[in-house]
Coordinates of C-alpha atoms and ligand atoms in Angstrom, one line a residue:
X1 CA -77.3 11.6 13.4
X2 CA -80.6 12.7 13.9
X3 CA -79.5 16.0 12.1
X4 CA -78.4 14.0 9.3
X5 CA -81.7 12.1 8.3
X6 CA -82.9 15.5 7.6
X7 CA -80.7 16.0 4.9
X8 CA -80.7 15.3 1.5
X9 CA -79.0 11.6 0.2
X10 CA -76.5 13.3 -2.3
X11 CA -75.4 16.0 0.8
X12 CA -75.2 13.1 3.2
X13 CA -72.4 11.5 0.9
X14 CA -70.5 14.0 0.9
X15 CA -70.7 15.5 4.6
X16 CA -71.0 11.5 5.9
X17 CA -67.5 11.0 5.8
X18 CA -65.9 14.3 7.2
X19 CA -68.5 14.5 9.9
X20 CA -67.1 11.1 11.0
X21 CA -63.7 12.3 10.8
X22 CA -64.5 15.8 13.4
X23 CA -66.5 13.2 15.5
X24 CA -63.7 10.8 15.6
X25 CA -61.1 14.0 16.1
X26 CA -63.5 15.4 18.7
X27 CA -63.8 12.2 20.7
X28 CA -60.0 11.1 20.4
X29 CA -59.0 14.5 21.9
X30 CA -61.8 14.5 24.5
X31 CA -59.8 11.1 25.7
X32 CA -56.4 12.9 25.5
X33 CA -57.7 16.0 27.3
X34 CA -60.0 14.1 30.1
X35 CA -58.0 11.1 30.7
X36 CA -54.5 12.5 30.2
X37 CA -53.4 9.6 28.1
X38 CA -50.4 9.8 26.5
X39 CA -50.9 12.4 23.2
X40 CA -49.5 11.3 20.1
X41 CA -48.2 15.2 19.8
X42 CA -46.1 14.7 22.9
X43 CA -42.7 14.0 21.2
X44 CA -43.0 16.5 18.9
X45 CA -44.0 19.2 21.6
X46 CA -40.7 18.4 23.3
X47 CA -38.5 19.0 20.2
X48 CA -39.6 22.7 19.8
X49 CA -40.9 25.6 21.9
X50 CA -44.6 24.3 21.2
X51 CA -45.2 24.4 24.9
X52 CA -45.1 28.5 25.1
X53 CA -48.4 29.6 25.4
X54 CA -49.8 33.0 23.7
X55 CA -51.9 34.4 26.6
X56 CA -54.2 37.4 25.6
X57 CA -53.6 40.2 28.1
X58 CA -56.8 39.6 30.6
X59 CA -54.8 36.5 31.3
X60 CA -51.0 37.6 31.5
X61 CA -49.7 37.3 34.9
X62 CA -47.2 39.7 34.0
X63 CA -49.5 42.5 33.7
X64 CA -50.6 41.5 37.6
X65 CA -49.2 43.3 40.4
X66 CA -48.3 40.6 42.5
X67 CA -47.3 42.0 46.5
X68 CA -45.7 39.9 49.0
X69 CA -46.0 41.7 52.8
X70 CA -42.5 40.4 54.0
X71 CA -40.0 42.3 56.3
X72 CA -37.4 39.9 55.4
X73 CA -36.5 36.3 53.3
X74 CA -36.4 32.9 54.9
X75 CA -36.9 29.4 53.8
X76 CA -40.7 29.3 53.5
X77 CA -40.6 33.2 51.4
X78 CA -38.3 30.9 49.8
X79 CA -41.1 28.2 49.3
X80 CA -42.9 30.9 47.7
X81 CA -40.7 32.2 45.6
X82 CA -39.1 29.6 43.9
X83 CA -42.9 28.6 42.9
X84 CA -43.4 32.1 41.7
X85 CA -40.0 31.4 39.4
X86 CA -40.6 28.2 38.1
X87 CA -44.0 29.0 36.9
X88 CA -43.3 32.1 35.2
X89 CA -44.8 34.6 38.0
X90 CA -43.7 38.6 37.6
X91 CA -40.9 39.6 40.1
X92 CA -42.8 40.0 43.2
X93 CA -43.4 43.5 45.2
X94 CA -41.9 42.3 48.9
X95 CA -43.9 44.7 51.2
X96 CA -41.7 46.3 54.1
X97 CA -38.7 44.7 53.0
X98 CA -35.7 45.1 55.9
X99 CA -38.3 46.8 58.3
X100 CA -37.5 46.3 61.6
X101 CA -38.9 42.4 62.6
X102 CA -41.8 42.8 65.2
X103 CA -41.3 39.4 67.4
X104 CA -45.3 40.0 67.3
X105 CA -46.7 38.1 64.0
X106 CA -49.7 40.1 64.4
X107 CA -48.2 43.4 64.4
X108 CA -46.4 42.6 61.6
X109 CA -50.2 42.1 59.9
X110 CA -50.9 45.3 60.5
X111 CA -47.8 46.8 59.4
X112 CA -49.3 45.0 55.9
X113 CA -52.3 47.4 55.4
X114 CA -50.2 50.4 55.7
X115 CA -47.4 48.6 54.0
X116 CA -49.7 47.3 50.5
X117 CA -51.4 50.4 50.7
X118 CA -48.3 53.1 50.1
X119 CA -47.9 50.6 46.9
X120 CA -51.0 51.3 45.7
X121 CA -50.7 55.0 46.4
X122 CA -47.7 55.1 44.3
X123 CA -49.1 53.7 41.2
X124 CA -50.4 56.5 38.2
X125 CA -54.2 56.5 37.7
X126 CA -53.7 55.1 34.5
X127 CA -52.8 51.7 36.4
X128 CA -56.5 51.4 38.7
X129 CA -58.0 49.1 36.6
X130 CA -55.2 46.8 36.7
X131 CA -55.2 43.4 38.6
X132 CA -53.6 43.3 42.0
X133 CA -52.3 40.1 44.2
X134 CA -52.0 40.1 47.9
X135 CA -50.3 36.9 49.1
X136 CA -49.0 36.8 53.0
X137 CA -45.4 35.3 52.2
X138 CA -44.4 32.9 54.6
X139 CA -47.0 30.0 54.3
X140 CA -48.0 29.6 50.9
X141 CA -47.0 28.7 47.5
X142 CA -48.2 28.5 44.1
X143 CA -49.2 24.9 42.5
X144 CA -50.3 26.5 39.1
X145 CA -49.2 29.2 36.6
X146 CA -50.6 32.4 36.7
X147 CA -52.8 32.3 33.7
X148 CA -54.9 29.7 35.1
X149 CA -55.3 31.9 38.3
X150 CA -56.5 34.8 36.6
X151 CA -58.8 33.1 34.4
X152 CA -60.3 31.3 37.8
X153 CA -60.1 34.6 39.4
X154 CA -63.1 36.2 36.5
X155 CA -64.8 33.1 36.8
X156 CA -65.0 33.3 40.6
X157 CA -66.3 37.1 40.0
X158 CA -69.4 35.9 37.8
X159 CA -70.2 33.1 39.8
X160 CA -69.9 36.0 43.1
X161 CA -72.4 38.0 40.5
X162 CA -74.7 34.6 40.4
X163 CA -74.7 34.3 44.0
X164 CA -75.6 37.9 44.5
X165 CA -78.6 38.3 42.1
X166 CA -79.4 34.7 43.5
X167 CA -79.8 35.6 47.4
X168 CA -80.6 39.6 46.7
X169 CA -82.5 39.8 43.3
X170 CA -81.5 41.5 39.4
X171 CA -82.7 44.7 40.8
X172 CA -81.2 45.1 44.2
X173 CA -77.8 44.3 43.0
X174 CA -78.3 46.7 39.5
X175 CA -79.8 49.3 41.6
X176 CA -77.4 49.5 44.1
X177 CA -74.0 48.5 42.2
X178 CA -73.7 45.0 43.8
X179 CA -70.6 43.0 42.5
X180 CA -67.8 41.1 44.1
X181 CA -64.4 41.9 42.5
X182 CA -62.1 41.9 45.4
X183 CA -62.2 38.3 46.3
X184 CA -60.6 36.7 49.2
X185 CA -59.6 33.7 50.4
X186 CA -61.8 31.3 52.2
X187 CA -62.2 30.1 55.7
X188 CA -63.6 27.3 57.4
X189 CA -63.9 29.1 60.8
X190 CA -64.7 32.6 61.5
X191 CA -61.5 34.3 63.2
X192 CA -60.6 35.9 65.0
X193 CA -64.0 37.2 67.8
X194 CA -66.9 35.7 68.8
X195 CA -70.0 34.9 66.6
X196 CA -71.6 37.8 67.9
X197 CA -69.7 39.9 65.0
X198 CA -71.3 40.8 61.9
X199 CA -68.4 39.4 60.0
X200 CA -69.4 35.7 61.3
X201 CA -73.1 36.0 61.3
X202 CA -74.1 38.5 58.3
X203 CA -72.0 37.4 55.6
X204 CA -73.5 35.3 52.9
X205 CA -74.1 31.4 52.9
X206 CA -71.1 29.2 51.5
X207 CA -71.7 28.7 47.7
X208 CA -70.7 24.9 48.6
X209 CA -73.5 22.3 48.2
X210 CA -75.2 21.7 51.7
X211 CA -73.9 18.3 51.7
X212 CA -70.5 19.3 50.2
X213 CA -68.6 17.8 53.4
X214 CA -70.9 14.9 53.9
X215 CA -74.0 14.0 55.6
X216 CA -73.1 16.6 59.0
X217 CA -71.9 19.1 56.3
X218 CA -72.1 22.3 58.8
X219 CA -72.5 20.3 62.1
X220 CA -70.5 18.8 64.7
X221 CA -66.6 19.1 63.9
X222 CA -65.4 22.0 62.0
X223 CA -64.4 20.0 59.4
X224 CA -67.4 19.4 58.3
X225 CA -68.3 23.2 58.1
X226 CA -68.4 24.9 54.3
X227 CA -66.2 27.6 54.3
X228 CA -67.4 30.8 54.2
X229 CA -65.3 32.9 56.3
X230 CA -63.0 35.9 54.7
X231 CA -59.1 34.7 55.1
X232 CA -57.2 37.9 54.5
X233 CA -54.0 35.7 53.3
X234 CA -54.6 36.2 49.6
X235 CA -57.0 39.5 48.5
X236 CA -57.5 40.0 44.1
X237 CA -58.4 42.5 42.1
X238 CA -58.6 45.8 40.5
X239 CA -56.5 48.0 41.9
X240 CA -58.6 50.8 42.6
X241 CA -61.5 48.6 44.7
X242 CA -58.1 46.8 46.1
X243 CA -56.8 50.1 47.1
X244 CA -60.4 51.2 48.5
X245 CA -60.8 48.1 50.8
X246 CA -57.7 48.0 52.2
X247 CA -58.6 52.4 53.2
X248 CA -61.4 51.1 54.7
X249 CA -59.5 48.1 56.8
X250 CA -56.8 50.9 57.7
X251 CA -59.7 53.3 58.9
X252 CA -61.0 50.4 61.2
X253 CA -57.9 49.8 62.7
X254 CA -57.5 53.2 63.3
X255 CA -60.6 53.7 64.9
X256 CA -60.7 51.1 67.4
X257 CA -57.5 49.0 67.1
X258 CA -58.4 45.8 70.0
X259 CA -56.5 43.0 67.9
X260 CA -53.4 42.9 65.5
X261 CA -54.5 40.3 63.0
X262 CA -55.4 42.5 60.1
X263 CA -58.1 39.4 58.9
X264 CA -60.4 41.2 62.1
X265 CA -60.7 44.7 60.4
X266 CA -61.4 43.3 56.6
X267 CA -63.7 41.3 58.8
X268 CA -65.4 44.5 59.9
X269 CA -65.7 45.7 56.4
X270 CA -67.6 42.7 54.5
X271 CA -69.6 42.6 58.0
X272 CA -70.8 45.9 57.1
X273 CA -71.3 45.2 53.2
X274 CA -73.0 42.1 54.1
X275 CA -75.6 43.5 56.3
X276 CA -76.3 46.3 54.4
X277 CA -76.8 44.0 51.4
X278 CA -79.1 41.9 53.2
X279 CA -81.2 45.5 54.5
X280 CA -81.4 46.1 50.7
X281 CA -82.9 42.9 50.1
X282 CA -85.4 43.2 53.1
X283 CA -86.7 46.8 52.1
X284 CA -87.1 45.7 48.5
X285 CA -89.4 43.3 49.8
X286 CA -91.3 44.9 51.6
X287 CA -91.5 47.4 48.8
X288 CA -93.6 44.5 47.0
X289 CA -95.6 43.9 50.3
X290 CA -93.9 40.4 50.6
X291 CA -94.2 39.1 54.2
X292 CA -90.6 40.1 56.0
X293 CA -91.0 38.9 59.5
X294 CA -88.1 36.7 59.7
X295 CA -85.6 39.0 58.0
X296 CA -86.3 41.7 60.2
X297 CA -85.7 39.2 63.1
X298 CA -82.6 38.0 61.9
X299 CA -81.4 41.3 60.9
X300 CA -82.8 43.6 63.7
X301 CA -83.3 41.2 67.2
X302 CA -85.2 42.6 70.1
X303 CA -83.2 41.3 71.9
X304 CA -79.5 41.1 70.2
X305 CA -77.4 38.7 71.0
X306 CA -75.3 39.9 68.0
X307 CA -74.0 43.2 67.1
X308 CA -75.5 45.3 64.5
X309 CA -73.2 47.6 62.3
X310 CA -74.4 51.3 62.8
X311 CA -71.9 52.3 59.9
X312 CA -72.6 56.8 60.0
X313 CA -75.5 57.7 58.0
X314 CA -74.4 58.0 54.3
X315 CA -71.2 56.5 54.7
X316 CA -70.3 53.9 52.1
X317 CA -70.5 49.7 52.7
X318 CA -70.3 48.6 49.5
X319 CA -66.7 47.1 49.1
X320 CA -66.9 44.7 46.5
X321 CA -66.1 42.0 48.9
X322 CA -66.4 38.4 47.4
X323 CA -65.1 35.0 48.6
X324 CA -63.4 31.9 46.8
X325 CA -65.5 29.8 48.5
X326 CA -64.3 26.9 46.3
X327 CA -60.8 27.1 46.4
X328 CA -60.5 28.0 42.6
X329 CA -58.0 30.3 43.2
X330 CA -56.6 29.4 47.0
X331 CA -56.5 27.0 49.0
X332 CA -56.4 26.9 53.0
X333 CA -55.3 24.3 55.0
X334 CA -57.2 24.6 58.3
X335 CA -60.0 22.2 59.2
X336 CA -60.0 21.3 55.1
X337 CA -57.1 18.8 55.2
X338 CA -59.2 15.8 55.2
X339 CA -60.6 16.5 51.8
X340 CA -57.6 17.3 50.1
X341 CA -55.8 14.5 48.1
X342 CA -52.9 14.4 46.1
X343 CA -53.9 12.9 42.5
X344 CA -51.4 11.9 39.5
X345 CA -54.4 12.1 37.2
X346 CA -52.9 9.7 34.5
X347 CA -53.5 7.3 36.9
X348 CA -56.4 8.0 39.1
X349 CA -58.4 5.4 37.5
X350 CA -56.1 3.1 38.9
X351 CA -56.8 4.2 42.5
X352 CA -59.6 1.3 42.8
X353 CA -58.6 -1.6 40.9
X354 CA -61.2 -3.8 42.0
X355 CA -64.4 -1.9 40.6
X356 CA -63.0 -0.6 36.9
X357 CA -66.0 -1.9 35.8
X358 CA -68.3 0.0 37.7
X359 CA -68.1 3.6 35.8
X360 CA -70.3 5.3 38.9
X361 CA -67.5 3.9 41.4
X362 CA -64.7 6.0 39.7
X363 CA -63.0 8.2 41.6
X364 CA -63.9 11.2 39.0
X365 CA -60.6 13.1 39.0
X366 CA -60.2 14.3 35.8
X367 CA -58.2 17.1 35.0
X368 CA -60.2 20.3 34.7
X369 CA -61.2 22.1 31.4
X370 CA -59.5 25.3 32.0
X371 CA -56.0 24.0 33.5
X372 CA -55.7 21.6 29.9
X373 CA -56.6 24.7 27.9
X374 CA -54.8 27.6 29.8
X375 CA -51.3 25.9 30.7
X376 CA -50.1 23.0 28.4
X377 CA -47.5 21.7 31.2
X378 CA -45.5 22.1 34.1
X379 CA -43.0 23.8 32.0
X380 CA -44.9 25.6 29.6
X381 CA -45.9 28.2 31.9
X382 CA -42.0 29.9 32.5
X383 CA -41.7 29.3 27.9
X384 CA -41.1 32.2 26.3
X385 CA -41.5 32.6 22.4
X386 CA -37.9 32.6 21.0
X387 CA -37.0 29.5 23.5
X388 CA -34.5 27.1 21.8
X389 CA -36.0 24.5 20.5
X390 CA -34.0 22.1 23.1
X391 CA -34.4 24.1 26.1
X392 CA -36.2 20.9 27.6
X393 CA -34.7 18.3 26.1
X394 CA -33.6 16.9 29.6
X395 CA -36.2 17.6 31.4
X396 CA -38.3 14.5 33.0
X397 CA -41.1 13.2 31.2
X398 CA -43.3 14.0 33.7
X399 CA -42.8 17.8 33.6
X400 CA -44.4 18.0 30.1
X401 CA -48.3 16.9 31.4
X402 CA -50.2 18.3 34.3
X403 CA -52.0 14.5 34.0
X404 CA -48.4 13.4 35.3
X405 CA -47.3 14.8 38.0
X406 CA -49.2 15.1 41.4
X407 CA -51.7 17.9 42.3
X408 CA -53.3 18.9 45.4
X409 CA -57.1 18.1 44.8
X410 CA -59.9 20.1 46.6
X411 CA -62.7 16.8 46.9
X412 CA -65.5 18.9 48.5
X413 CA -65.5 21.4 45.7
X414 CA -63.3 18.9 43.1
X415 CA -61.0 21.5 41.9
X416 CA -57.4 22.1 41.5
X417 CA -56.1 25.1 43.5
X418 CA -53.5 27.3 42.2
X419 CA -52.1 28.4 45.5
X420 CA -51.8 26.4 48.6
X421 CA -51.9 28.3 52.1
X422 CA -50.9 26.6 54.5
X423 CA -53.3 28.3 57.6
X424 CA -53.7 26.2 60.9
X425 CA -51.1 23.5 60.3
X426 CA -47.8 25.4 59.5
X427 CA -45.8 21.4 59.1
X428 CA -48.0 20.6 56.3
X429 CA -45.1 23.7 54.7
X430 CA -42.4 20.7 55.2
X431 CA -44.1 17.8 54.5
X432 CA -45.8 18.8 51.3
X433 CA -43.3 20.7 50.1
X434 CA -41.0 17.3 48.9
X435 CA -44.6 15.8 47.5
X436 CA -45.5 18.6 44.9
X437 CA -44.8 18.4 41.5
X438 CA -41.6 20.4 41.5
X439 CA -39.8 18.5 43.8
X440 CA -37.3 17.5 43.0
X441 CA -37.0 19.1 39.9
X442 CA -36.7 22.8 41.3
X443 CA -33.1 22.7 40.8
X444 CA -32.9 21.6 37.2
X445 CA -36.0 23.8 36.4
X446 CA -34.3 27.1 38.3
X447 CA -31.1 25.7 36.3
X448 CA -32.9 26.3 32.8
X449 CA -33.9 29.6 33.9
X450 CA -30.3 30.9 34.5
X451 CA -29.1 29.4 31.7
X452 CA -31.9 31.2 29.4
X453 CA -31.2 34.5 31.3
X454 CA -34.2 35.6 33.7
X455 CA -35.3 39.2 33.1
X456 CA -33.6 41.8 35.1
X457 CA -34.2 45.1 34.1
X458 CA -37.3 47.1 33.1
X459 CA -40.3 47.2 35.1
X460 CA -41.8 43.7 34.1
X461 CA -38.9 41.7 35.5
X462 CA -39.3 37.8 36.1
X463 CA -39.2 36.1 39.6
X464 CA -36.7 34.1 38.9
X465 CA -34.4 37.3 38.9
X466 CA -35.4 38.7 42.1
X467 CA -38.0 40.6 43.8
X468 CA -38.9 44.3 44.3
X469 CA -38.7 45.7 47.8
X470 CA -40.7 48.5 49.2
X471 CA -40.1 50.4 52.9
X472 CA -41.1 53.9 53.7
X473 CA -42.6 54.2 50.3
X474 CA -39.1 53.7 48.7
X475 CA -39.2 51.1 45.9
X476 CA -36.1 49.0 45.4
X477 CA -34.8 45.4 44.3
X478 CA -32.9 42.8 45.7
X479 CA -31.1 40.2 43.6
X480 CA -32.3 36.3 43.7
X481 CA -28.7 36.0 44.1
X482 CA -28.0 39.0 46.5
X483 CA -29.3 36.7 49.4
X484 CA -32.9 36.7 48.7
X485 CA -33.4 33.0 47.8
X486 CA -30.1 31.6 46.8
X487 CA -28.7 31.5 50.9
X488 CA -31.8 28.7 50.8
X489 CA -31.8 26.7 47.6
X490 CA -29.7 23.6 48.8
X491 CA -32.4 23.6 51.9
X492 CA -35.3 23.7 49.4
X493 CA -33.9 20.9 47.5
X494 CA -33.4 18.9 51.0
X495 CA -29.7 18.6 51.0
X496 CA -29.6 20.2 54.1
X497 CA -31.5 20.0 57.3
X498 CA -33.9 22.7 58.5
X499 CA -33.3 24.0 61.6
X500 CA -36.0 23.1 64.0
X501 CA -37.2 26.6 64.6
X502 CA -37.6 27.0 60.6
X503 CA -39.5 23.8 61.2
X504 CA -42.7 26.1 62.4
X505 CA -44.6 23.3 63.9
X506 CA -47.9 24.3 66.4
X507 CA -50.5 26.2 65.2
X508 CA -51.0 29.7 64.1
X509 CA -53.8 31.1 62.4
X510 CA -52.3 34.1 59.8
Ligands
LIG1 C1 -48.3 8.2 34.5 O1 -47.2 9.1 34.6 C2 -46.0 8.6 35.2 C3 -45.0 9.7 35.3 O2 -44.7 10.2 34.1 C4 -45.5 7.4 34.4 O3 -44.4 6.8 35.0 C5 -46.6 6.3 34.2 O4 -46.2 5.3 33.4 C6 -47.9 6.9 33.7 N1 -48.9 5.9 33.8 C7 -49.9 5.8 32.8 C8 -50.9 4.7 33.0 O5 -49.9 6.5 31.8

């Protein structure tokens, strides 16, 4: 009100009473948006197609190329897929589709470079500046629509940018074209090789606060260690720089090929764009005379325990490498599982009953910003424009807030991943399958769909109709139906019992 002093009596009458009103508007929808009460709108949202969502093409998931390395379907592409459907994902690209199953995991990760990268090959020029998805397909899943990771995937790029002009200077990273756009997935352990690689010791510091994992943040157990390790699981963006990286991976391999986990080789490559990055840095400083002693150590050791990229004179490092360090797009499961949480926002603040009155105490989940303004609900995000206006109408109540239903929460970094990869503990598929927020609704969800008629022709088809299939450079389809999913639907739903070797329990790092 401060503001208001200033001004005239007379004006004051007359603006008094409607800035009260956008105050009390502002502040009433604050409440709705932060503490997921119950909106008033909520009935009337249910009785028409409110819920769809116009997205403005930077965020439309079905502009995205979305590419699935999978030689064939099983219960947990399954998992995946029936995610991708319910939230409104494109139909899928299934990389290698009916190759021939290596019994070797790891060869079949290498079969994945060559395998993304005769996609990308095939797409027209006109196409490189669209957005491309890499998501390994048999231990994941999506927990949010698509919109919400593409908007999370620009903001991870600016806050890469931040870091960069941060730790190498505005002029270093103009001069010399720095930027992350191809972001990966983030590790909590560098795998696989010894610390002696570049790709462990010469990639930038965690963007995690130094005590994001506690007082030993980065000592002792690896879970306390900030993840800042490349986890080639899930790669984003354009695909021309996709399509670039993923040369330069296949060029490693081919040059000396001593592991089959592909994650070693994109390894190899941010090692090299890391150090060089960091050589920038140092020779810009010493270009202004500043003292660089202890950057030349780190970087060039007499006596070196570490190895030292000696990529050919001229030849290019700069990748556009970047990492989700905070699990704003995906989420791993390795070493991190102690600081996730499952949270029902609506009633968070009842999670400790005996100190409501102490405001700092409050566990601070609150839904975030982006999520409430991107994606209106759970069901919103499959709504199409000329719904009926009952297509929901027996849905749960739960399904029409994301304040309702439970969401893996990130507490280390406090954010709500849209994608859950399940890396080190392959169980956690099972257990947290039945606790996610479409369980057990899948069926009734999957049952709308159908009845609405998924898209199945064209080339922007939805997942809920199937999925594209690529060997030997051949592109073709396989119907949801045609025994890519259905075979496994009464198994998702747990009517059936999983047989124990789909159970996939021991660890495995892909
Ligand atoms: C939170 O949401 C659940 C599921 O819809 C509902 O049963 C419960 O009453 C809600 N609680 C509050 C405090 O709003």
């Amino acid at each position: 009100m401060v503001v208001a002093m200033a001004f005239p009596r007379r004006l004051l009458r007359i603006l008094g009473p409607i800035a009260v009103v956008l105050l009390a508007t502002v502040i009433v929808s604050q409440l709705i948006a932060n503490k997921g009460l119950a909106s008033p709108w909520s009935a009337s949202s249910r009785q028409s197609n409110a819920n769809y969502e116009r997205v403005p093409p930077k965020y439309d998931p079905k502009r995205m190329h979305l590419l699935i390395p999978a030689t064939s379907t099983n219960h947990h592409l399954c998992q995946l897929l029936t995610t991708a459907a319910l939230m409104g994902y494109p139909a899928p690209v299934l990389i290698n589709y009916g190759a021939p199953e290596d019994k070797d995991d790891y060869k079949q990760h290498l079969t994945k470079v060559a395998g993304v990268l005769d996609y990308l090959h095939s797409l027209p020029e006109s196409e490189d500046d669209e957005l491309v998805f890499m998501i390994d397909g048999f231990d994941a899943w999506f927990q949010l629509p698509g919109n919400v990771m593409l908007k999370r995937y620009y903001d991870t790029v600016e806050a890469g940018h931040r870091q960069n002009v941060a730790s190498y200077g505005q002029d270093v990273v103009d001069e010399n074209g720095i930027r992350d756009t191809v972001i990966f997935g983030s590790d909590k352990v560098c795998w696989p090789g010894g610390w002696e690689r570049p790709a462990c010791w010469a990639v930038p510091e965690s963007r995690l606060s130094s005590k994001s994992f506690g007082p030993y943040t980065d000592q002792g157990a690896l879970e306390h260690t900030r993840p800042r390790w490349l986890n080639s699981g899930t790669i984003m963006g354009p695909v021309r720089e996709v399509r670039d990286v993923f040369e330069a991976a296949q060029r490693k391999i081919e040059e000396n090929h001593v592991t089959d986990s592909d994650q070693y080789y994109f390894g190899i490559v941010q090692g090299e764009q890391s150090y060089k990055r960091r050589i920038l840095k140092m020779e810009a400083d010493q270009a202004k005379g500043y003292d660089i002693s202890e950057m030349e150590l780190f970087l060039r050791p007499k006596r070196p325990e570490k190895d030292i990229p000696k990529p050919p004179k001229g030849a290019r490092t700069e990748y556009y490498i970047g990492i989700d360090y905070e699990s704003n797009l995906w989420q791993t499961i390795a070493y991190y599982d102690e600081y996730l949480t499952w949270v029902r926002h609506n009633i968070s603040e009842q999670y400790m009953p005996g100190v409501m009155g102490w405001d700092y105490q409050y566990p601070n989940y609150i839904l975030p910003d982006d999520l409430v303004s991107f994606s209106r609900s759970p069901l919103s995000a499959s709504a199409r424009p000329n719904d009926a206006r009952n297509v929901n109408d027996d849905m749960p109540e739960e399904l029409f807030s994301w304040s309702t239903v439970p969401l893996v929460v990130n507490t280390a970094s406090m954010t709500i991943p849209p994608v859950v990869h399940f890396t080190g503990k392959k169980a956690y598929r099972e257990i947290w399958w039945g606790r996610s927020w479409f369980y057990p609704h899948q069926k009734s969800m999957l049952e709308a769909l159908r009845r609405r008629g998924p898209v199945k022709t064209g080339p922007h088809r939805d997942a809920a109709a199937g999925a594209w299939t690529l060997l030997d450079k051949e592109l073709g389809w396989v119907d949801w139906e045609d025994g890519l999913c259905q075979p496994f639907e009464r198994k998702l739903q747990g009517l059936e019992e999983l047989d124990p070797s789909e159970l996939g329990f021991g660890n495995n790092w892909g």
